[in-house]
PDB file of C-alpha atoms in Angstrom:
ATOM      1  CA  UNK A   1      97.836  90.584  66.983  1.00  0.00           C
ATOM      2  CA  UNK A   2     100.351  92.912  67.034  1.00  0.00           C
ATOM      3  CA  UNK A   3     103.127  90.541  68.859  1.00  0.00           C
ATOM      4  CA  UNK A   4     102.753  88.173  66.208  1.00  0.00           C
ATOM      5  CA  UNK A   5     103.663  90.640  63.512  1.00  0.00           C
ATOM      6  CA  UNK A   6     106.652  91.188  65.948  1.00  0.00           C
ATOM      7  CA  UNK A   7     107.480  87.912  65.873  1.00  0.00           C
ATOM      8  CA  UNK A   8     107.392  87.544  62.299  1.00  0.00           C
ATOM      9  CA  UNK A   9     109.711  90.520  61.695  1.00  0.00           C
ATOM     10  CA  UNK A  10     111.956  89.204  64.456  1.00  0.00           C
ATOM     11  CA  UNK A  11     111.900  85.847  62.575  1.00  0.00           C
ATOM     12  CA  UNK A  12     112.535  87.199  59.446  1.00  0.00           C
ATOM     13  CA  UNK A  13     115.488  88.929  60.862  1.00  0.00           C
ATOM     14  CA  UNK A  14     117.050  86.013  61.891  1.00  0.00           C
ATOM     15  CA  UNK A  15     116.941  84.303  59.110  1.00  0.00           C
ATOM     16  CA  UNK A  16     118.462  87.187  56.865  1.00  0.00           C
ATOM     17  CA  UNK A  17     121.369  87.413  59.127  1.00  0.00           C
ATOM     18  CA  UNK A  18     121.630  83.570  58.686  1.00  0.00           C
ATOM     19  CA  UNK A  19     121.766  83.908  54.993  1.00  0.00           C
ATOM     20  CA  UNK A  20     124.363  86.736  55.544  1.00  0.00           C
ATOM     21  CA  UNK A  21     126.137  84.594  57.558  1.00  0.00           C
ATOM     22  CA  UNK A  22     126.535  81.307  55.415  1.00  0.00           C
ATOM     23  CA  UNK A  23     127.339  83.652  52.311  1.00  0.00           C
ATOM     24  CA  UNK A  24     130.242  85.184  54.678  1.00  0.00           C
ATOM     25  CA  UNK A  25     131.418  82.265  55.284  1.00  0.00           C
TER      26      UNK A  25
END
């Protein structure tokens, strides 16, 4: 249970710094 939340946030993460980076960019 408590990996998936993990994984979420971790996910979630990822995809911020994604967004972050195509704006940069």
């Amino acid at each position: 249970m408590n990996k998936l939340i993990e994984l979420r946030r971790a996910k979630m993460l990822a995809l911020s710094l994604l967004l972050i980076a195509a704006a940069t960019f």
